Amino acid sequence: MPERIVIVEDEEDIAKFLERRLVYEGYEVETVFDGETALKRIYDDPPALVLLDLTLPDIDGLIVTKELRDAKIDVPILMLTARDAIPDRVSGLDSGADDYMTKPYNIDELLAHVRALLRRAGGESGNEPLVFADLKLDPAARLAYRGERVVTLTAKEYDLLELFMRHPNQVLTRDQIFDKIWGYDFGGESNIIEVYIRYLRSKLEQDGEPRLIETVRGVGYVLRQS
Ligand code: CA
């Protein structure tokens, strides 16, 4: 079955161009031209991926993203922004977008990002075991292993570890972790991430194994081998 992609783009030429190419690549494509329609269509029938223009005539792409995440719709979102909008790049990811590209983009590069996001988000491949160093995660069974040892994790600890395993060697800011694991509406409790990282480390390093979740001071955390 072809994977369905929703394009949200008010510039018709760009939308048509994207649509034609994505259809050619075998995707099923629906194009909408404003944020409200996008939200309605995505709520009604969540696609495999959303290509979302930042500047829309009604509500902008950041609001669309936030609304979707608030509604717990975790469809991958590739945000398209103007090249000079550097702060947008940051807020795009903070708002819950998974990836961004700046305009004008190379279409082949865009397709590569689309494929990567779809692969990461997964369908069936989302249940493929994740491996990093001697850590292994089995998403289908929600089980974690360090070497041969089964690591018993709570639901939140598991989610947190899976987040790191899906973004190895990538520094995740505290805000990103917070948004992905606890959601946007979780107020206060500034040390909850630290607490959970501590739980995870103590379970993962129980037999004196080397640390894999490192602190990046003032920023967040990263899964990497030192
Ligand atoms: Ca636009």
PDB file of N, CA, C and O and ligand atoms in Angstrom, residues 8-11 14 33 53-57 80 103, ligand 1:
ATOM      1  N   VAL A   8       1.350  20.502   2.916  1.00  0.00           N
ATOM      2  CA  VAL A   8       0.675  21.735   3.322  1.00  0.00           C
ATOM      3  C   VAL A   8       1.514  22.888   2.807  1.00  0.00           C
ATOM      4  O   VAL A   8       2.594  23.170   3.331  1.00  0.00           O
ATOM      5  N   GLU A   9       1.050  23.517   1.770  1.00  0.00           N
ATOM      6  CA  GLU A   9       1.849  24.540   1.086  1.00  0.00           C
ATOM      7  C   GLU A   9       0.911  25.471   0.323  1.00  0.00           C
ATOM      8  O   GLU A   9       0.115  25.023  -0.491  1.00  0.00           O
ATOM      9  N   ASP A  10       0.976  26.760   0.631  1.00  0.00           N
ATOM     10  CA  ASP A  10       0.043  27.695  -0.003  1.00  0.00           C
ATOM     11  C   ASP A  10       0.529  28.184  -1.359  1.00  0.00           C
ATOM     12  O   ASP A  10      -0.241  28.746  -2.133  1.00  0.00           O
ATOM     13  N   GLU A  11       1.831  28.014  -1.633  1.00  0.00           N
ATOM     14  CA  GLU A  11       2.314  28.421  -2.962  1.00  0.00           C
ATOM     15  C   GLU A  11       2.039  27.292  -3.945  1.00  0.00           C
ATOM     16  O   GLU A  11       2.678  26.241  -3.890  1.00  0.00           O
ATOM     17  N   ILE A  14       4.810  25.474  -6.022  1.00  0.00           N
ATOM     18  CA  ILE A  14       5.660  24.589  -5.209  1.00  0.00           C
ATOM     19  C   ILE A  14       4.888  23.323  -4.854  1.00  0.00           C
ATOM     20  O   ILE A  14       5.396  22.209  -4.947  1.00  0.00           O
ATOM     21  N   PHE A  33      -3.848  23.743   1.291  1.00  0.00           N
ATOM     22  CA  PHE A  33      -3.206  25.050   1.089  1.00  0.00           C
ATOM     23  C   PHE A  33      -3.230  25.957   2.314  1.00  0.00           C
ATOM     24  O   PHE A  33      -2.713  27.056   2.279  1.00  0.00           O
ATOM     25  N   ASP A  53       4.771  23.575   5.176  1.00  0.00           N
ATOM     26  CA  ASP A  53       5.359  24.890   4.957  1.00  0.00           C
ATOM     27  C   ASP A  53       5.204  25.712   6.237  1.00  0.00           C
ATOM     28  O   ASP A  53       4.187  25.612   6.931  1.00  0.00           O
ATOM     29  N   LEU A  54       6.216  26.490   6.556  1.00  0.00           N
ATOM     30  CA  LEU A  54       6.151  27.285   7.790  1.00  0.00           C
ATOM     31  C   LEU A  54       5.160  28.443   7.664  1.00  0.00           C
ATOM     32  O   LEU A  54       4.357  28.690   8.551  1.00  0.00           O
ATOM     33  N   THR A  55       5.229  29.164   6.547  1.00  0.00           N
ATOM     34  CA  THR A  55       4.381  30.350   6.411  1.00  0.00           C
ATOM     35  C   THR A  55       3.148  30.026   5.591  1.00  0.00           C
ATOM     36  O   THR A  55       3.211  29.794   4.393  1.00  0.00           O
ATOM     37  N   LEU A  56       2.029  29.994   6.290  1.00  0.00           N
ATOM     38  CA  LEU A  56       0.743  29.673   5.662  1.00  0.00           C
ATOM     39  C   LEU A  56      -0.177  30.875   5.820  1.00  0.00           C
ATOM     40  O   LEU A  56       0.054  31.727   6.675  1.00  0.00           O
ATOM     41  N   PRO A  57      -1.214  30.943   5.009  1.00  0.00           N
ATOM     42  CA  PRO A  57      -2.052  32.155   5.046  1.00  0.00           C
ATOM     43  C   PRO A  57      -2.850  32.315   6.347  1.00  0.00           C
ATOM     44  O   PRO A  57      -3.161  33.433   6.731  1.00  0.00           O
ATOM     45  N   LEU A  80       9.213  22.955   6.191  1.00  0.00           N
ATOM     46  CA  LEU A  80       9.917  23.655   5.120  1.00  0.00           C
ATOM     47  C   LEU A  80       9.941  25.142   5.457  1.00  0.00           C
ATOM     48  O   LEU A  80       8.892  25.752   5.656  1.00  0.00           O
ATOM     49  N   LYS A 103      14.240  26.411   2.199  1.00  0.00           N
ATOM     50  CA  LYS A 103      13.969  26.675   0.793  1.00  0.00           C
ATOM     51  C   LYS A 103      15.049  27.604   0.233  1.00  0.00           C
ATOM     52  O   LYS A 103      15.494  28.483   0.944  1.00  0.00           O
TER      53      LYS A 103
HETATM   54 CA    CA B   1       4.087  29.748   2.306  1.00  0.00          CA
END
